[in-house]
mmCIF file of C-alpha atoms in Angstrom:
data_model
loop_
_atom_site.group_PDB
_atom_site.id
_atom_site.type_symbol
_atom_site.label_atom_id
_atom_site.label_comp_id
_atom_site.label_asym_id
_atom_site.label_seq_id
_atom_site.Cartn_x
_atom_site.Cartn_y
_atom_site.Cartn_z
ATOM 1 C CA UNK A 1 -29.201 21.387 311.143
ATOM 2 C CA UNK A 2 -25.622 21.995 309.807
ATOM 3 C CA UNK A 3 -26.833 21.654 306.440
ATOM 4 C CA UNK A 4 -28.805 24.903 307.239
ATOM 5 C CA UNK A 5 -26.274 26.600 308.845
ATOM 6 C CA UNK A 6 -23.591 25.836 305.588
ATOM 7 C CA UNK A 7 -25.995 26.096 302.432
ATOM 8 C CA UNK A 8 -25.934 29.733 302.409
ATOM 9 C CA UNK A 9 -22.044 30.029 302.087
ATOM 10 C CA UNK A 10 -21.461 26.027 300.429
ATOM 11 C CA UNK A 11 -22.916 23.497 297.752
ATOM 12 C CA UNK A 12 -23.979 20.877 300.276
ATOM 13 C CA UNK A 13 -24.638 17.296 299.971
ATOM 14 C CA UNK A 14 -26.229 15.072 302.793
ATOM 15 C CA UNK A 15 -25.590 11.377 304.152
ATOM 16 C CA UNK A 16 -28.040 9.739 305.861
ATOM 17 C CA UNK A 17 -25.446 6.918 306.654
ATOM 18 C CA UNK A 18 -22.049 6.160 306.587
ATOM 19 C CA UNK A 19 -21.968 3.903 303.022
ATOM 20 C CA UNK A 20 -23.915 7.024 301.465
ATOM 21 C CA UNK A 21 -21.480 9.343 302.685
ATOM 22 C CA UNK A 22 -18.535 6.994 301.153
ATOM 23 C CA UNK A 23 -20.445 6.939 298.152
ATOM 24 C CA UNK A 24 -20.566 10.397 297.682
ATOM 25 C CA UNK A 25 -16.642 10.806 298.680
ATOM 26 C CA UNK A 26 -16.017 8.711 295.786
ATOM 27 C CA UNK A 27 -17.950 9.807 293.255
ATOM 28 C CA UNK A 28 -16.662 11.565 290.461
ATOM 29 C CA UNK A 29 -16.931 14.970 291.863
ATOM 30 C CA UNK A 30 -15.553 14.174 295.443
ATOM 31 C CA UNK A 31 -16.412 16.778 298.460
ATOM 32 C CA UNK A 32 -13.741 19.478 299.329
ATOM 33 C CA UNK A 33 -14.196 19.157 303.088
ATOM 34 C CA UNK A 34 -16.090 16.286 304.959
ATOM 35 C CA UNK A 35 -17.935 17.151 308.317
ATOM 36 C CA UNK A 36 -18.863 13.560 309.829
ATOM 37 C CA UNK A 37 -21.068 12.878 313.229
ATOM 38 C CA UNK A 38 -19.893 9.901 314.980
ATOM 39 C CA UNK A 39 -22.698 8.058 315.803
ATOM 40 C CA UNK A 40 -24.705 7.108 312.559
ATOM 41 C CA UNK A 41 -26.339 3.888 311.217
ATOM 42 C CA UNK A 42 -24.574 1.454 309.859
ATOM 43 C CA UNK A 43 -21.112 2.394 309.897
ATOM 44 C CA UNK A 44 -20.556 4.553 312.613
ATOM 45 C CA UNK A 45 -18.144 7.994 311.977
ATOM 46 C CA UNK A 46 -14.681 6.519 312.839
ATOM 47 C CA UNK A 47 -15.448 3.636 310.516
ATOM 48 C CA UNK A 48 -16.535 5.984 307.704
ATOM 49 C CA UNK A 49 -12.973 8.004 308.112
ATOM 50 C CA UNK A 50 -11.049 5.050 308.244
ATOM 51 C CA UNK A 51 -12.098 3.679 305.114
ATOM 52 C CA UNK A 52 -11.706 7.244 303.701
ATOM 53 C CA UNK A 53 -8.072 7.771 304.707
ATOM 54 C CA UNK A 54 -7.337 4.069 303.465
ATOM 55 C CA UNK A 55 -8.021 5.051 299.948
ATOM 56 C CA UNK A 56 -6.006 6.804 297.566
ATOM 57 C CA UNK A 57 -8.444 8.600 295.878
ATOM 58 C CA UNK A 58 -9.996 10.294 299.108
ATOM 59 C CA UNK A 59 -7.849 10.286 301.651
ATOM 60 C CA UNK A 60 -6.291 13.523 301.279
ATOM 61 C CA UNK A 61 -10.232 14.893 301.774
ATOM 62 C CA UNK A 62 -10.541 17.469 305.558
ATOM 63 C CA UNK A 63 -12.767 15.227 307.847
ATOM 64 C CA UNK A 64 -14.187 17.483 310.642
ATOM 65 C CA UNK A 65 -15.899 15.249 313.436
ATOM 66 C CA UNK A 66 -18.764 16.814 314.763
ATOM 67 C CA UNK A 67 -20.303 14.793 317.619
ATOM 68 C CA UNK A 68 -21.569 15.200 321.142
ATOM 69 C CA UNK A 69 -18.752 12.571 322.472
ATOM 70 C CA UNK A 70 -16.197 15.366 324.183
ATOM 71 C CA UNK A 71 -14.325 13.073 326.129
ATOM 72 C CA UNK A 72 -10.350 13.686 325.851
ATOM 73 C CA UNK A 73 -10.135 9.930 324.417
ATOM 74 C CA UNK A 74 -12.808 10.594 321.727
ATOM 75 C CA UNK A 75 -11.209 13.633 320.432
ATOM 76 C CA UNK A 76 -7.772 11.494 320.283
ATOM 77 C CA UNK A 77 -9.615 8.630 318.838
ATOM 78 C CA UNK A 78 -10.737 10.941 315.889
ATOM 79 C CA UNK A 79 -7.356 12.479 315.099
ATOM 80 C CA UNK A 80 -5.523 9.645 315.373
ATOM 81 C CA UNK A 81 -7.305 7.653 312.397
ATOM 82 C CA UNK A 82 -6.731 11.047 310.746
ATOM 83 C CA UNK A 83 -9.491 13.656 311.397
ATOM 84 C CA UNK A 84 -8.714 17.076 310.836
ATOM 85 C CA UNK A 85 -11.048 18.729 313.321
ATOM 86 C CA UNK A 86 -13.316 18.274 315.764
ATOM 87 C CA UNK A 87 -16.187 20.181 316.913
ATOM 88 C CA UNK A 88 -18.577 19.002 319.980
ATOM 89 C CA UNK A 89 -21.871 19.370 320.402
ATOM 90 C CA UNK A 90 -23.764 22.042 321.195
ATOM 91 C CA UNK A 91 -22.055 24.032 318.714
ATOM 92 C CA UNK A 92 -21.782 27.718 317.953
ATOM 93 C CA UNK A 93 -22.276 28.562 314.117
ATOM 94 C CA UNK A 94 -20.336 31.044 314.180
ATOM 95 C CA UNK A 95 -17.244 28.599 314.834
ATOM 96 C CA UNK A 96 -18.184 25.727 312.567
ATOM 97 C CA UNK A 97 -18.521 28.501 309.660
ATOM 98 C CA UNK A 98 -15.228 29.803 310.747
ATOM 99 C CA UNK A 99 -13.399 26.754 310.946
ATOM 100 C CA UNK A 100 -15.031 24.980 307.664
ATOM 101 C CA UNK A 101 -13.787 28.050 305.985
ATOM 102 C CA UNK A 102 -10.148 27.653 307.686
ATOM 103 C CA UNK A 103 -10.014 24.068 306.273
ATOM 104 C CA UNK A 104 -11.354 25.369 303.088
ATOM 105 C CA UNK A 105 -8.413 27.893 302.277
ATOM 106 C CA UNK A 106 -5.921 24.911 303.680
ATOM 107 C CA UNK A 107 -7.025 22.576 300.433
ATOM 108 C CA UNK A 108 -7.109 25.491 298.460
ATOM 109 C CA UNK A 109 -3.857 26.315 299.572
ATOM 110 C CA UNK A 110 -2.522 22.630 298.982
ATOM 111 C CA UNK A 111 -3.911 22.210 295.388
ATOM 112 C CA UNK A 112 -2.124 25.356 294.505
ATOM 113 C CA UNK A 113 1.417 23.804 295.928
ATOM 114 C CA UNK A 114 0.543 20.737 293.909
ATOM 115 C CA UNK A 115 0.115 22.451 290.501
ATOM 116 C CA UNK A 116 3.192 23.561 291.070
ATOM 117 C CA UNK A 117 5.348 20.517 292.084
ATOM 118 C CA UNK A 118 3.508 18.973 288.657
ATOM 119 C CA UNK A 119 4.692 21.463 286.852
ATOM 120 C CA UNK A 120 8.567 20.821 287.955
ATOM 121 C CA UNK A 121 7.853 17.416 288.947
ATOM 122 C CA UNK A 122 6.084 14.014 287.470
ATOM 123 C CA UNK A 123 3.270 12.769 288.926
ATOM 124 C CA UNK A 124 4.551 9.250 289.863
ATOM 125 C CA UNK A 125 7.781 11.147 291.484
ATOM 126 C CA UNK A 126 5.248 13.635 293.470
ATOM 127 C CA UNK A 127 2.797 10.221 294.710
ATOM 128 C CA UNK A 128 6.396 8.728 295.373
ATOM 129 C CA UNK A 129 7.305 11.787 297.997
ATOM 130 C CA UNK A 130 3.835 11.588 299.504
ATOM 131 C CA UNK A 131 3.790 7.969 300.134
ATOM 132 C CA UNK A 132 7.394 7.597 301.776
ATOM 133 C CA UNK A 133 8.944 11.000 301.788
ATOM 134 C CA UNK A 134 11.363 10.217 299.474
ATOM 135 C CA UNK A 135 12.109 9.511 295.444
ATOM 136 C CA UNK A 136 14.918 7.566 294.896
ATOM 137 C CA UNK A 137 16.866 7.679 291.768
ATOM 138 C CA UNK A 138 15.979 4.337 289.476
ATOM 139 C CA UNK A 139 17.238 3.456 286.298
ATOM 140 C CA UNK A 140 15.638 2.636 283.298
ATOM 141 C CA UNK A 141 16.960 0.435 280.474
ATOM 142 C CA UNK A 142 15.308 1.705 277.884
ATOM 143 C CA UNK A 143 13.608 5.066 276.983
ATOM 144 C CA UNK A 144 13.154 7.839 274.669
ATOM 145 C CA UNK A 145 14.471 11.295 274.604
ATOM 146 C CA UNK A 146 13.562 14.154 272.512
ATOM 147 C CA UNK A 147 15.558 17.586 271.834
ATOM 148 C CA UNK A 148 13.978 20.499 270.151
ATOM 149 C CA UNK A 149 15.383 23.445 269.541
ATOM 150 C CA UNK A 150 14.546 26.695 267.345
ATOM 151 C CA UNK A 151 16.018 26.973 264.030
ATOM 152 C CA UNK A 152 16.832 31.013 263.430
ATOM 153 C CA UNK A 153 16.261 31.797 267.201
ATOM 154 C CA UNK A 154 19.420 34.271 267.218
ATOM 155 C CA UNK A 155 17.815 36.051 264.453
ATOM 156 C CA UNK A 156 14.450 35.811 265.728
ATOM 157 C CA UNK A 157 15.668 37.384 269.204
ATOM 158 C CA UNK A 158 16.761 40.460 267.600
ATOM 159 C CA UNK A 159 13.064 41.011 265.633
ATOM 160 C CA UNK A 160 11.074 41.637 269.111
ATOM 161 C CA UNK A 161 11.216 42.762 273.097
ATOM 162 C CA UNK A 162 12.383 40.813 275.111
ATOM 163 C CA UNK A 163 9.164 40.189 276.942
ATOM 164 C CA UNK A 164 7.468 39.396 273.652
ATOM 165 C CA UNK A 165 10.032 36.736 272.835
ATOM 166 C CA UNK A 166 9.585 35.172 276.329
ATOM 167 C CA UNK A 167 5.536 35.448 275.234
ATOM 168 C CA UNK A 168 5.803 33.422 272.214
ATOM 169 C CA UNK A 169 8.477 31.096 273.636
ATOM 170 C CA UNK A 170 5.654 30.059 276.266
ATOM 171 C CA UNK A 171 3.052 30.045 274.509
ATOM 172 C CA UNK A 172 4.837 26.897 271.978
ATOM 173 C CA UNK A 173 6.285 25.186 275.081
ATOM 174 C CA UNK A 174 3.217 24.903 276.480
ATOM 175 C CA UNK A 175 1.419 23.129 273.540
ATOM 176 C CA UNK A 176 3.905 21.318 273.708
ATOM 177 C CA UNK A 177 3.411 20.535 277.031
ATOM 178 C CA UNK A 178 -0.263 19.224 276.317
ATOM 179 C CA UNK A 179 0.971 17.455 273.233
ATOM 180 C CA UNK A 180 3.742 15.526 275.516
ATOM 181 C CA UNK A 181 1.539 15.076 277.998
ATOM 182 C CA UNK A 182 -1.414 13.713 275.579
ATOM 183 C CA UNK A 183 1.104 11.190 274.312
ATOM 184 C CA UNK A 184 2.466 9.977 277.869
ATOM 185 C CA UNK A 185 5.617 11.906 277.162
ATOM 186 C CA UNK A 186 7.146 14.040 280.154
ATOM 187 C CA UNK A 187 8.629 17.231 279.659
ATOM 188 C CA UNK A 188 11.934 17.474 281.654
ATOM 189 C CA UNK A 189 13.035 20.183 281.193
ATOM 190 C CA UNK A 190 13.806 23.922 278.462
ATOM 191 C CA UNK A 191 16.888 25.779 278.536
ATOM 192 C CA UNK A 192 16.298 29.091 276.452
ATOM 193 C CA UNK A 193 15.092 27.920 273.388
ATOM 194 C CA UNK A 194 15.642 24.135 273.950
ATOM 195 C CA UNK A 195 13.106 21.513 274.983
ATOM 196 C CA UNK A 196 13.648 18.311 276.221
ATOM 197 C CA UNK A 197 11.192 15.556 276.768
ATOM 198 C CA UNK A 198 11.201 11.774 277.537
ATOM 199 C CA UNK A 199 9.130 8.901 277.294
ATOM 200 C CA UNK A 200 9.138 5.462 279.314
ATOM 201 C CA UNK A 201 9.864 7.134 282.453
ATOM 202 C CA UNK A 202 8.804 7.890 285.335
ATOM 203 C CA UNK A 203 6.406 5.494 284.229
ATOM 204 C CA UNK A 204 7.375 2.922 282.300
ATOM 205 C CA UNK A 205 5.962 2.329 278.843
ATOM 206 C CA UNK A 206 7.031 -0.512 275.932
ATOM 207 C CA UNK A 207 5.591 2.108 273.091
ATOM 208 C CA UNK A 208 7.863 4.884 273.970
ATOM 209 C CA UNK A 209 9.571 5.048 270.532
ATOM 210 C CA UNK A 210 6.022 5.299 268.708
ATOM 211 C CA UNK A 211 4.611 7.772 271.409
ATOM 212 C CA UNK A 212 7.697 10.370 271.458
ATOM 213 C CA UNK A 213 7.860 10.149 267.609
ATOM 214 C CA UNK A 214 4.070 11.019 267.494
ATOM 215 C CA UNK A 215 4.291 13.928 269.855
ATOM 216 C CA UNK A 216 7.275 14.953 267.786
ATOM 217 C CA UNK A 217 5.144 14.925 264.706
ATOM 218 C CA UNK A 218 2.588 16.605 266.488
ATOM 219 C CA UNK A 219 4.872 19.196 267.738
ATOM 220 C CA UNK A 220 6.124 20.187 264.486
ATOM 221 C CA UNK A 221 2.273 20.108 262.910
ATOM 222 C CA UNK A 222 1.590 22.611 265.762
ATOM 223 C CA UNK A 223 4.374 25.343 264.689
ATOM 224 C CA UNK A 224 3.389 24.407 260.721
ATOM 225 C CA UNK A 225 -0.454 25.762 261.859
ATOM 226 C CA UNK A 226 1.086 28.322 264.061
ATOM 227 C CA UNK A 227 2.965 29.733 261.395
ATOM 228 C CA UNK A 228 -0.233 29.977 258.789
ATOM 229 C CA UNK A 229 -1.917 32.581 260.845
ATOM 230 C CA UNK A 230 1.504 34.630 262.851
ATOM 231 C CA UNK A 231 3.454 36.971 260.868
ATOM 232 C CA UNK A 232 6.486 35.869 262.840
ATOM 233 C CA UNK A 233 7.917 32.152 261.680
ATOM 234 C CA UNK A 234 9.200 29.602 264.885
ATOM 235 C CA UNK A 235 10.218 26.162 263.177
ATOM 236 C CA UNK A 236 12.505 23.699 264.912
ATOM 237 C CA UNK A 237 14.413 20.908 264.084
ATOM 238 C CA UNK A 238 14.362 17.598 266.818
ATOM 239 C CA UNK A 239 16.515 14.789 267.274
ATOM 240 C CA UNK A 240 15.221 11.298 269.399
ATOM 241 C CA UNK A 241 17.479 8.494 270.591
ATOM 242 C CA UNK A 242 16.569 5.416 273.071
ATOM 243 C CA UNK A 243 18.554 3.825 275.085
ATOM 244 C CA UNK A 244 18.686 3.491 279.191
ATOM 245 C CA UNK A 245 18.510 6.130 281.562
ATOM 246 C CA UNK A 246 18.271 6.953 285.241
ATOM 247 C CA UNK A 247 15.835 9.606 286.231
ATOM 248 C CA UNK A 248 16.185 11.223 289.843
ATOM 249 C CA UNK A 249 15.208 14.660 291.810
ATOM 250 C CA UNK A 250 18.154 16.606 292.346
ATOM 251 C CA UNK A 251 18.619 19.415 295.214
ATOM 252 C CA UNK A 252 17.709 19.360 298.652
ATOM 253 C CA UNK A 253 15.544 23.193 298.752
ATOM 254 C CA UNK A 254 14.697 23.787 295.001
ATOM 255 C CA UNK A 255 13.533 20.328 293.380
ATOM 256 C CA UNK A 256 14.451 19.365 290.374
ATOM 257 C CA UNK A 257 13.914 15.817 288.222
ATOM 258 C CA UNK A 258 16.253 15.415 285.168
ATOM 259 C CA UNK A 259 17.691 12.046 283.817
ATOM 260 C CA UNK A 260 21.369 11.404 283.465
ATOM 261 C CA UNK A 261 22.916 8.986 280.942
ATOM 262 C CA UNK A 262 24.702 9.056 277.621
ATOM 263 C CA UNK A 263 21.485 8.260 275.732
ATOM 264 C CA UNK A 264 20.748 12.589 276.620
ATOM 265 C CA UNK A 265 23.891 13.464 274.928
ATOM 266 C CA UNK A 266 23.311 11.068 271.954
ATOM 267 C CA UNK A 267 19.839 12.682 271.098
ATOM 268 C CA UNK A 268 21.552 15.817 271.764
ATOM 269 C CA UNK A 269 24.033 15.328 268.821
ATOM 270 C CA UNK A 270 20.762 13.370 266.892
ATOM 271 C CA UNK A 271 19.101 16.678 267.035
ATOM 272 C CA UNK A 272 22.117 19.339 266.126
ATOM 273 C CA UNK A 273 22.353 17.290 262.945
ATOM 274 C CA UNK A 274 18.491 16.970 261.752
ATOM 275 C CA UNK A 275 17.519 19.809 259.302
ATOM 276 C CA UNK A 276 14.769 22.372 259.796
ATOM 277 C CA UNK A 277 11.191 20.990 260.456
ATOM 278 C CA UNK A 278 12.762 17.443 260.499
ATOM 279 C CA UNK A 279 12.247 14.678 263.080
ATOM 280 C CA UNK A 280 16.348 12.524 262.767
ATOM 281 C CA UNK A 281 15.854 9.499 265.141
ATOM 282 C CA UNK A 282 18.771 6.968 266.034
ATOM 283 C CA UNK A 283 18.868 3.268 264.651
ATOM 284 C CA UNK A 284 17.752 2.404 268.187
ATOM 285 C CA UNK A 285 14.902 4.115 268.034
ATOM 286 C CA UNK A 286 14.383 3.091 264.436
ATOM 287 C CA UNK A 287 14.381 -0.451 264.991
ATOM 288 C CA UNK A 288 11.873 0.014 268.076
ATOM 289 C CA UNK A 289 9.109 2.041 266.070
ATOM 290 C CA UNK A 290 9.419 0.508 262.814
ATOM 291 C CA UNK A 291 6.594 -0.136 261.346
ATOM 292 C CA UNK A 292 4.678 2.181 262.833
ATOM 293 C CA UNK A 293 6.147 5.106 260.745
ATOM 294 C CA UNK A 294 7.524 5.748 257.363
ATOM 295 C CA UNK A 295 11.413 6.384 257.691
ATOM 296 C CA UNK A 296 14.027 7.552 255.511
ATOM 297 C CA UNK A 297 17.578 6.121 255.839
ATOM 298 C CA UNK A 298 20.171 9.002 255.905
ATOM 299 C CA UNK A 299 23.064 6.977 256.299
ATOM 300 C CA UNK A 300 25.914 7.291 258.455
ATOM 301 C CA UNK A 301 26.324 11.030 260.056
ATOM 302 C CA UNK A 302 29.371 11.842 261.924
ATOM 303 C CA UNK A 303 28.245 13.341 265.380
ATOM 304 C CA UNK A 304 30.155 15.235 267.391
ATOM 305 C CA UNK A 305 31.817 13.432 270.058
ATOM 306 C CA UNK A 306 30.260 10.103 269.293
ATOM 307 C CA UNK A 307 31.665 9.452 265.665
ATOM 308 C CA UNK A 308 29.586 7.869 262.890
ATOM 309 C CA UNK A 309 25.949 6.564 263.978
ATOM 310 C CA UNK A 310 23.170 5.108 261.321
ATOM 311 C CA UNK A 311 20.111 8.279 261.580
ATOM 312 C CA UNK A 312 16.709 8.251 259.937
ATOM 313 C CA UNK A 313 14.035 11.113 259.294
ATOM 314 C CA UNK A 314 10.508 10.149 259.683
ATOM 315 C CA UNK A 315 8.458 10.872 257.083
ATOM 316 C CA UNK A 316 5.780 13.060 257.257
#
């Protein structure tokens, strides 16, 4: 009956039990909303929304009881082990519509709230929150940090509007967005025309060195294709160093993760003094991805505020 009353408005699947209706919760195209009677076979509805708020990969699914138990204990019952709503028996259409579609626009309303903590926040930080209400700072002995910035970009600024510069700008960070994010890289943060990535944390990660340096190859293979088919020309230069961090949210109203440590500065200073198009790494990193890449020893360079350090470009 409330499959017949939903079907015209919702893509509907049916349970004839409560293992089906897990089953179908954790399948690989989960339900947006869950309306669950009570009394079934087997596992009876309270048992089949237990087991769904125990796991992580369903238990931020709406459960809506609908049952003809409408004692005050019942209803408490339900909520307590996490229902969302509850609806007795007999009930009016009209109100089940109305109140599926309520819960409806409430995960809609949540996913859109999550895409954007992910976009200011990593994953592991936002799980972190969700689990205790909290993300404490941790530190991190080693990891990798990238800087990229645009080579020319004074120039550049002055050769279009300033809503087409912002355009462009976008349009490169986010590729390489999905190029950090395809190498396990996180993107902490841009400032103008500045990017600045890591690797090895939140999540830690023993092949940091080799992953950053491959999304920085990959990064610079995107602007070379980019370039072949715009009449404008973005190239960049980038600079990596490892070495530990600690990695935190900072503010209380308007979140924020960024990582705090001299190992920023250092790849900082790595990056001012690579040359256009050029990935300059640090010994550190050196020693951590050689063999995995083809490097070429620059020597000692005098950085600013650190003094002389050993760099290497990676060869393309």
């Amino acid at each position: 009956a409330i499959s017949g009353i939903l079907k015209g408005d919702y893509r509907v699947k049916a349970a004839r039990d409560g293992l089906k209706a897990l089953e179908i919760a954790r399948s690989d195209r989960p339900p947006d909303l869950i309306l669950l009677d009570v009394m079934m076979p087997g596992l009876d509805g309270y048992q089949v929304c237990q087991k769904l708020k125990g796991n992580n990969q369903t238990r931020d699914i709406p459960v809506i009881f609908l049952t003809a138990k409408s004692m005050a204990e019942d209803e408490t019952r339900g909520f307590e082990i996490g229902a969302t709503d509850y609806i007795t028996k007999p009930f009016n259409p009209e109100i089940v519509l109305a109140r599926v579609r309520t819960h409806l626009e409430l995960v809609s309303q949540r996913r859109q709230i999550e895409r954007l903590l992910e976009s200011t926040l990593p994953k592991k930080v936002i799980q972190d929150m969700k689990d205790t209400g909290e993300s404490k700072p941790e530190h991190f002995d080693c990891v990798s940090v990238l800087f990229s910035d645009m080579v020319g970009f004074s120039a550049l600024a002055t050769q279009m509007s300033a809503e087409q510069l912002i355009a462009e700008l976008s349009e490169i960070f986010a590729a390489f967005d999905e190029i950090a994010e395809a190498n396990s890289c996180e993107r902490i943060k841009t400032i103008g025309d500045a990017y600045l990535a890591v690797c090895g944390l939140p999540e830690r990660n023993p092949s940091h060195a080799q992953n950053i340096i491959t999304a920085a190859t990959e990064c610079l293979r995107y602007l070379e294709e980019r370039n072949s088919r715009c009449e404008r020309q973005w190239e960049a230069r980038i600079g990596i160093h490892s070495g530990p961090l600690v990695g935190g949210i900072v503010g209380s109203k308007k979140y924020l993760y960024d990582v705090f440590g001299d190992t920023v500065n250092v790849a900082s200073r790595v990056e001012t003094s690579s040359e256009t198009m050029r990935i300059s790494v640090s010994e550190t990193t050196y020693r951590l991805a050689e063999g995995f890449f083809v490097f070429v020893a620059r020597g000692a360079v005098d950085l600013k505020g650190i003094g002389p350090m050993n760099l290497y470009f990676v060869k393309p």
